[in-house]
XYZ file of N, CA and C in Angstrom:
519
model
N -10.071 -21.410 61.594
C -9.233 -22.667 59.578
C -9.720 -23.720 59.744
N -10.454 -24.693 58.863
C -10.261 -26.644 58.589
C -9.180 -26.709 58.719
N -9.058 -28.083 58.457
C -7.974 -29.355 58.701
C -7.348 -29.316 56.655
N -8.184 -29.508 56.357
C -8.243 -29.130 54.875
C -7.507 -28.714 54.495
N -7.665 -27.372 55.038
C -7.109 -26.209 54.315
C -6.287 -25.747 54.184
N -4.658 -25.643 53.818
C -3.319 -25.336 54.184
C -2.781 -24.566 54.658
N -1.981 -24.530 55.644
C -1.419 -22.976 56.336
C -0.570 -22.858 55.760
N -0.059 -21.486 55.850
C 0.724 -21.114 54.888
C 1.353 -21.584 56.411
N 3.134 -21.432 55.433
C 4.664 -21.747 56.078
C 5.016 -21.078 57.618
N 4.938 -20.996 58.681
C 5.815 -20.380 59.493
C 6.269 -20.494 59.283
N 7.080 -18.881 60.381
C 8.527 -18.272 59.620
C 9.484 -19.448 59.941
N 10.359 -19.523 59.742
C 10.951 -20.925 59.751
C 11.214 -21.860 58.780
N 9.501 -22.009 59.095
C 10.026 -23.207 57.882
C 9.529 -23.777 56.364
N 9.934 -24.281 55.792
C 10.068 -24.655 54.052
C 9.244 -24.995 53.945
N 9.205 -25.494 52.399
C 8.014 -25.297 52.100
C 7.421 -27.146 52.166
N 6.456 -27.353 51.573
C 6.195 -28.816 51.853
C 7.856 -30.057 51.185
N 7.274 -31.799 52.285
C 8.796 -32.150 52.866
C 8.529 -32.792 50.516
N 9.789 -32.858 50.180
C 10.313 -33.188 49.389
C 9.934 -35.287 48.999
N 8.872 -36.205 47.964
C 8.927 -36.333 47.870
C 9.665 -37.355 48.124
N 8.793 -38.716 48.803
C 9.719 -40.558 48.678
C 10.543 -40.512 47.451
N 11.623 -41.381 47.407
C 12.836 -41.614 46.553
C 11.297 -42.617 45.904
N 10.719 -43.134 45.574
C 10.044 -44.001 44.713
C 8.459 -43.786 44.497
N 8.735 -41.979 44.505
C 7.281 -41.781 43.536
C 6.992 -42.270 42.462
N 5.766 -42.278 42.594
C 4.966 -42.371 41.069
C 3.755 -42.933 40.946
N 3.250 -43.186 40.119
C 1.592 -43.845 40.050
C 1.201 -44.423 41.544
N 0.335 -44.010 41.741
C -0.798 -44.863 42.753
C -0.568 -46.408 42.220
N 0.152 -47.363 43.409
C -0.266 -48.343 43.482
C -1.855 -49.072 43.022
N -1.695 -49.686 41.287
C -3.345 -50.700 40.784
C -2.661 -49.066 39.162
N -2.306 -48.576 38.961
C -2.292 -48.362 37.702
C -1.376 -48.905 37.102
N -1.983 -49.961 36.100
C -0.818 -50.606 35.461
C -0.247 -49.484 34.175
N -0.053 -49.988 32.801
C 1.076 -50.142 32.184
C 0.179 -49.239 31.341
N 1.520 -47.866 30.603
C -0.089 -46.913 30.577
C -0.858 -47.506 28.831
N -1.981 -46.697 28.476
C -2.840 -47.614 27.107
C -1.770 -47.592 25.867
N -2.591 -48.360 25.053
C -1.971 -49.041 24.222
C -2.505 -47.089 23.345
N -1.030 -46.745 22.349
C -0.364 -45.800 21.770
C 0.088 -44.843 22.729
N 0.697 -44.915 22.997
C 1.356 -44.306 24.925
C 3.107 -44.874 24.617
N 2.795 -45.428 24.311
C 4.122 -46.700 23.605
C 5.473 -45.422 23.406
N 6.040 -46.162 22.951
C 7.394 -46.008 21.912
C 6.314 -45.161 20.401
N 7.351 -44.586 19.451
C 6.106 -44.079 18.383
C 6.481 -45.596 17.130
N 5.878 -45.505 16.658
C 5.863 -47.187 15.550
C 7.252 -47.334 14.685
N 7.532 -48.207 14.559
C 8.352 -47.727 13.068
C 8.854 -47.133 12.169
N 9.479 -46.711 11.613
C 9.390 -45.916 10.711
C 9.323 -44.281 10.555
N 9.256 -43.476 12.208
C 9.416 -42.499 12.849
C 10.384 -41.556 13.379
N 11.708 -41.626 12.523
C 12.562 -41.444 13.146
C 13.757 -40.712 11.861
N 15.012 -40.070 11.501
C 15.217 -39.037 10.740
C 14.829 -39.825 9.911
N 14.457 -38.376 8.871
C 13.553 -38.082 7.378
C 15.451 -38.628 6.935
N 14.836 -39.185 5.387
C 15.682 -39.499 4.266
C 16.200 -38.691 3.514
N 17.565 -38.699 3.092
C 18.162 -37.782 3.134
C 17.431 -37.548 1.326
N 17.671 -35.852 1.325
C 17.094 -35.215 0.153
C 16.025 -35.051 0.583
N 15.010 -35.146 1.626
C 13.702 -35.205 1.904
C 13.293 -33.681 1.842
N 12.508 -32.814 2.185
C 12.066 -31.631 2.234
C 11.878 -30.879 0.757
N 12.027 -29.400 0.992
C 10.959 -28.158 -0.113
C 12.073 -28.487 -0.985
N 12.185 -28.050 -2.056
C 12.745 -28.884 -3.041
C 13.578 -27.136 -3.157
N 15.231 -27.519 -3.605
C 16.521 -26.203 -3.310
C 16.392 -25.861 -2.177
N 16.444 -26.133 -0.932
C 17.180 -25.973 0.271
C 17.457 -26.989 0.456
N 18.732 -26.429 0.618
C 19.674 -27.562 1.453
C 19.293 -28.300 2.255
N 20.848 -29.006 2.072
C 20.459 -30.659 2.324
C 21.719 -30.855 3.025
N 21.940 -30.969 3.844
C 23.640 -32.061 4.297
C 24.297 -31.359 3.206
N 24.950 -30.212 3.331
C 26.105 -29.329 2.917
C 25.258 -28.690 1.603
N 24.583 -28.800 1.062
C 23.965 -28.337 -0.224
C 23.393 -27.027 0.196
N 23.975 -26.443 -0.876
C 24.030 -24.532 -1.010
C 22.525 -24.136 -1.640
N 21.747 -23.552 -0.907
C 20.528 -23.228 -0.805
C 19.771 -22.427 -2.529
N 18.810 -23.262 -3.566
C 19.038 -22.040 -4.419
C 17.417 -22.140 -4.901
N 17.447 -20.427 -5.426
C 15.992 -20.659 -5.213
C 15.017 -21.175 -6.415
N 14.287 -20.731 -6.490
C 13.406 -22.381 -7.110
C 12.951 -21.041 -8.463
N 12.757 -20.933 -9.838
C 12.103 -20.549 -10.663
C 11.204 -19.549 -11.066
N 11.203 -18.708 -10.613
C 8.633 -18.313 -11.727
C 8.375 -19.542 -12.695
N 7.059 -19.671 -12.563
C 6.744 -19.555 -14.245
C 6.353 -18.611 -14.533
N 6.176 -18.943 -16.099
C 6.082 -18.109 -16.744
C 4.617 -17.253 -15.978
N 3.386 -17.662 -16.000
C 1.971 -17.200 -15.394
C 2.280 -16.523 -14.012
N 3.310 -16.919 -13.383
C 3.574 -16.758 -12.400
C 4.568 -15.171 -13.032
N 5.392 -15.124 -13.359
C 6.645 -14.053 -13.807
C 5.363 -12.978 -13.939
N 4.780 -13.348 -15.079
C 3.897 -12.212 -15.223
C 2.248 -11.870 -14.800
N 1.838 -12.566 -13.873
C 1.159 -11.897 -12.457
C 1.927 -10.995 -12.037
N 3.096 -10.895 -11.179
C 3.774 -9.921 -10.656
C 4.485 -9.110 -10.880
N 4.188 -9.414 -12.682
C 4.731 -8.442 -13.546
C 4.013 -7.285 -13.277
N 2.624 -7.555 -14.122
C 1.623 -6.845 -13.749
C 1.379 -6.250 -12.414
N 1.438 -6.986 -11.277
C 0.575 -6.604 -10.337
C 1.871 -5.030 -9.393
N 3.036 -5.269 -9.980
C 4.743 -4.627 -9.694
C 3.766 -2.840 -9.924
N 3.152 -3.115 -11.606
C 2.832 -1.528 -11.714
C 1.622 -1.500 -11.410
N 0.620 -2.181 -11.592
C -0.491 -1.917 -10.739
C -0.224 -1.098 -9.022
N 0.575 -1.271 -8.949
C 1.113 -1.323 -7.117
C 1.147 0.253 -6.605
N 1.199 0.801 -7.949
C 1.349 2.349 -8.172
C -0.062 3.036 -7.560
N -1.418 2.180 -7.769
C -2.498 2.818 -7.259
C -3.143 2.485 -5.674
N -2.500 1.545 -5.105
C -1.994 1.104 -3.973
C -0.937 1.576 -2.940
N 0.166 0.529 -2.710
C 0.859 0.900 -2.766
C 1.996 1.427 -2.864
N 2.245 1.930 -4.544
C 3.592 3.313 -4.687
C 4.719 2.340 -4.283
N 5.742 3.587 -4.155
C 7.026 2.248 -3.870
C 7.436 1.348 -2.841
N 6.769 0.787 -2.275
C 7.010 0.100 -1.526
C 6.498 -1.077 -2.064
N 5.778 -1.391 -2.847
C 5.463 -2.999 -3.530
C 6.838 -3.087 -4.402
N 7.221 -2.750 -5.258
C 7.843 -2.702 -6.584
C 9.289 -3.389 -5.799
N 9.533 -1.914 -4.510
C 10.810 -2.401 -3.894
C 11.095 -4.113 -2.633
N 9.687 -4.599 -2.985
C 10.063 -6.141 -2.091
C 9.936 -6.316 -3.462
N 9.389 -6.434 -4.020
C 9.172 -7.381 -5.203
C 10.486 -7.279 -5.642
N 11.170 -6.552 -6.008
C 12.861 -6.363 -6.581
C 13.478 -7.646 -5.492
N 13.253 -6.854 -4.442
C 14.418 -7.610 -3.520
C 14.171 -9.609 -3.365
N 13.063 -9.526 -3.559
C 12.996 -10.956 -3.215
C 12.463 -11.979 -4.279
N 11.799 -12.022 -5.348
C 11.401 -12.221 -6.506
C 12.463 -12.139 -7.721
N 13.189 -10.731 -7.196
C 13.919 -10.208 -8.529
C 15.472 -11.691 -8.662
N 15.569 -11.741 -7.299
C 17.024 -12.958 -7.771
C 16.002 -14.357 -8.135
N 15.058 -14.407 -8.571
C 14.159 -15.188 -9.068
C 14.230 -15.461 -10.967
N 13.791 -14.717 -11.045
C 13.218 -13.678 -12.362
C 13.579 -12.267 -12.896
N 15.140 -13.275 -13.739
C 14.967 -11.842 -14.443
C 14.091 -10.367 -14.804
N 12.918 -11.975 -15.314
C 11.874 -10.291 -16.021
C 10.401 -10.006 -14.790
N 11.245 -10.820 -14.360
C 9.797 -10.152 -12.772
C 11.243 -8.629 -12.513
N 12.556 -9.596 -12.243
C 13.186 -7.898 -11.440
C 13.130 -6.558 -11.834
N 13.104 -6.716 -13.961
C 13.528 -5.973 -15.431
C 12.422 -5.107 -14.720
N 10.805 -6.051 -14.968
C 9.981 -4.985 -14.426
C 9.227 -4.537 -12.906
N 10.396 -5.335 -11.666
C 10.407 -4.586 -10.714
C 10.950 -2.873 -10.729
N 12.490 -2.946 -11.416
C 13.170 -1.799 -11.261
C 12.525 -0.759 -12.528
N 11.570 -0.710 -13.099
C 11.696 0.270 -14.210
C 9.749 1.105 -13.233
N 9.776 -0.426 -12.209
C 8.424 0.605 -11.812
C 8.920 0.989 -10.695
N 9.779 0.737 -10.192
C 10.177 1.475 -8.661
C 10.804 2.482 -9.025
N 11.697 2.478 -10.703
C 12.340 3.865 -10.765
C 10.648 5.473 -11.684
N 10.256 4.844 -12.699
C 8.888 5.240 -12.693
C 7.955 5.546 -11.608
N 7.656 5.160 -10.473
C 6.880 5.505 -9.530
C 7.837 6.569 -8.886
N 9.169 6.704 -8.604
C 9.228 7.340 -7.933
C 9.734 9.010 -8.662
N 10.017 8.554 -9.262
C 9.341 10.257 -10.606
C 8.128 10.451 -10.951
N 7.866 9.895 -10.583
C 6.082 10.540 -10.345
C 5.539 11.265 -8.873
N 6.905 10.643 -7.883
C 6.688 11.664 -6.214
C 7.372 12.467 -6.663
N 8.734 12.314 -7.251
C 9.152 13.741 -7.417
C 8.680 14.947 -8.210
N 7.951 14.257 -9.522
C 6.792 15.051 -10.103
C 5.896 15.449 -9.799
N 5.345 14.525 -8.530
C 3.511 15.254 -8.026
C 4.269 16.212 -7.054
N 5.712 16.218 -6.698
C 5.948 16.904 -5.339
C 6.278 17.519 -5.613
N 7.201 17.837 -7.117
C 7.212 19.443 -7.635
C 5.672 20.420 -8.189
N 4.819 19.280 -8.422
C 3.571 19.965 -9.111
C 2.678 20.141 -7.902
N 2.528 20.050 -6.766
C 2.279 20.219 -5.274
C 3.147 21.488 -5.219
N 4.066 21.591 -4.692
C 5.184 23.314 -4.378
C 4.303 24.088 -5.462
N 3.895 23.807 -6.602
C 3.521 24.801 -7.678
C 2.244 25.111 -7.464
N 1.568 24.765 -6.731
C 0.333 25.511 -6.182
C 0.035 25.961 -6.122
N 1.250 26.648 -5.127
C 1.450 28.321 -4.661
C 1.357 29.319 -6.488
N 1.607 28.547 -6.805
C 1.131 29.199 -8.548
C 0.352 28.414 -8.540
N -0.464 29.210 -9.986
C -1.273 28.717 -10.504
C -1.095 27.872 -11.100
N 0.301 27.752 -11.629
C 0.763 26.562 -13.141
C -0.181 25.133 -12.482
N 0.405 25.288 -10.590
C 0.626 23.700 -10.065
C -1.319 23.360 -9.899
N -2.621 23.591 -10.484
C -3.415 23.280 -10.424
C -3.739 22.628 -11.696
N -3.055 23.225 -12.975
C -2.898 22.580 -13.411
C -2.287 20.943 -14.097
N -1.084 21.423 -13.308
C 0.148 20.703 -13.563
C 0.288 19.305 -12.363
N -0.418 19.439 -11.337
C -1.067 18.440 -11.162
C -1.612 17.347 -11.288
N -2.862 17.247 -11.717
C -3.667 16.335 -11.968
C -3.584 16.068 -13.850
N -2.364 16.685 -14.262
C -1.816 16.075 -15.869
C -0.723 15.372 -15.470
N 0.075 15.131 -14.203
C 0.767 14.026 -14.083
C -0.147 13.010 -13.412
N -0.914 13.039 -12.943
C -1.687 12.453 -12.086
C -2.456 11.039 -13.221
N -2.563 11.765 -14.517
C -3.238 11.770 -14.929
C -2.013 10.882 -16.058
N -1.748 11.089 -16.934
C -0.418 10.756 -17.501
C -0.162 9.191 -16.459
N 0.555 9.832 -14.984
C 1.203 8.592 -14.349
C 0.260 7.611 -14.382
N -0.910 7.505 -13.703
C -2.359 6.184 -13.941
C -2.389 5.481 -16.027
N -2.128 7.138 -16.577
C -2.183 6.495 -18.518
C -1.332 4.682 -18.448
N -0.051 5.650 -18.080
C 1.459 4.875 -17.852
C 1.336 3.894 -17.491
N 1.537 3.486 -16.696
C 0.570 2.563 -15.215
C 0.182 1.415 -15.860
N -0.996 1.350 -16.571
C -2.171 0.745 -16.891
C -1.338 -0.668 -18.116
N -0.812 0.788 -18.865
C -0.279 0.869 -20.530
C 0.815 -0.460 -19.721
N 2.135 -0.523 -19.146
C 2.679 -1.039 -18.858
C 2.610 -2.414 -18.218
N 1.295 -1.968 -17.334
C 0.124 -3.381 -16.707
C 0.383 -4.038 -17.646
N -0.150 -3.801 -18.807
C -0.922 -4.759 -20.261
C 0.339 -4.889 -20.539
N 1.325 -4.353 -21.503
C 2.582 -4.703 -21.338
C 2.867 -6.107 -20.757
N 3.480 -6.253 -19.277
C 3.560 -7.064 -18.654
C 3.694 -7.893 -18.539
N 1.833 -8.474 -18.792
C 1.210 -9.849 -18.882
C 0.650 -10.154 -20.260
N 0.781 -9.394 -20.919
C 1.445 -10.114 -22.409
C 2.952 -10.470 -22.714
N 3.707 -10.743 -21.579
C 5.112 -10.692 -21.633
C 6.099 -10.209 -22.523
N 5.723 -8.883 -23.056
C 6.605 -8.320 -23.225
C 7.507 -7.065 -21.871
N 8.907 -6.831 -22.837
C 9.864 -6.228 -21.571
C 9.703 -5.099 -21.815
N 8.912 -3.982 -20.737
C 8.276 -2.126 -21.023
C 8.647 -1.286 -20.557
N 9.881 -0.255 -20.867
C 10.622 0.645 -20.546
C 9.386 2.158 -20.484
N 8.908 2.756 -19.506
C 8.144 3.827 -18.845
C 9.121 5.292 -19.988
N 8.533 5.856 -21.706
C 9.231 6.783 -21.746
C 9.815 8.062 -20.982
N 9.040 8.375 -19.793
C 9.136 9.152 -18.412
C 9.162 8.301 -17.521
N 11.029 8.167 -17.352
C 10.918 7.726 -16.071
C 12.623 8.405 -15.759
N 12.761 8.835 -14.469
C 14.705 8.600 -14.392
C 14.792 7.488 -13.186
N 16.706 6.993 -14.060
C 16.465 5.547 -13.989
C 17.644 5.936 -11.899
N 17.092 5.512 -11.669
C 18.127 5.569 -10.529
C 18.062 4.301 -9.775
N 17.434 3.522 -9.972
C 18.219 2.346 -9.229
C 18.266 0.877 -10.854
N 18.992 0.137 -10.712
C 20.155 -0.032 -11.952
C 19.801 -1.983 -12.339
């Protein structure tokens, strides 16, 4: 073994000795370069009221920020159209999150959620009736009617109207 390589500590020995009391940069190193000193003035605490609007500072309560009308229409339309992609999950999430910020979005999220639950129940009944001959006609009828009613609801929501599905079990209020 060469002298430059470290030897493992022998039994009874401990690791390397502690550094000397004046341990620091080697001699010849001067002060830190510019930019490494204390921060420039003005980098203290942020002024009162600084931050995102509606978020509580210094004892204020958090207030949700209302949605703009174009955002309301967009989210209401997307909630109805989620029937084709996400089903029951999207209206539930929108109802619980954005429904607190807009009564219009909440109305459409509740309507879409109730309708999607109704379609799931009707689809389950039609699927079980496939064992009988009537299910062959009933299941496509349920899916086509659901698609048509969903598109009508999405268009009405985008136009700014409060829409209620004609065939829906009202489970969620």
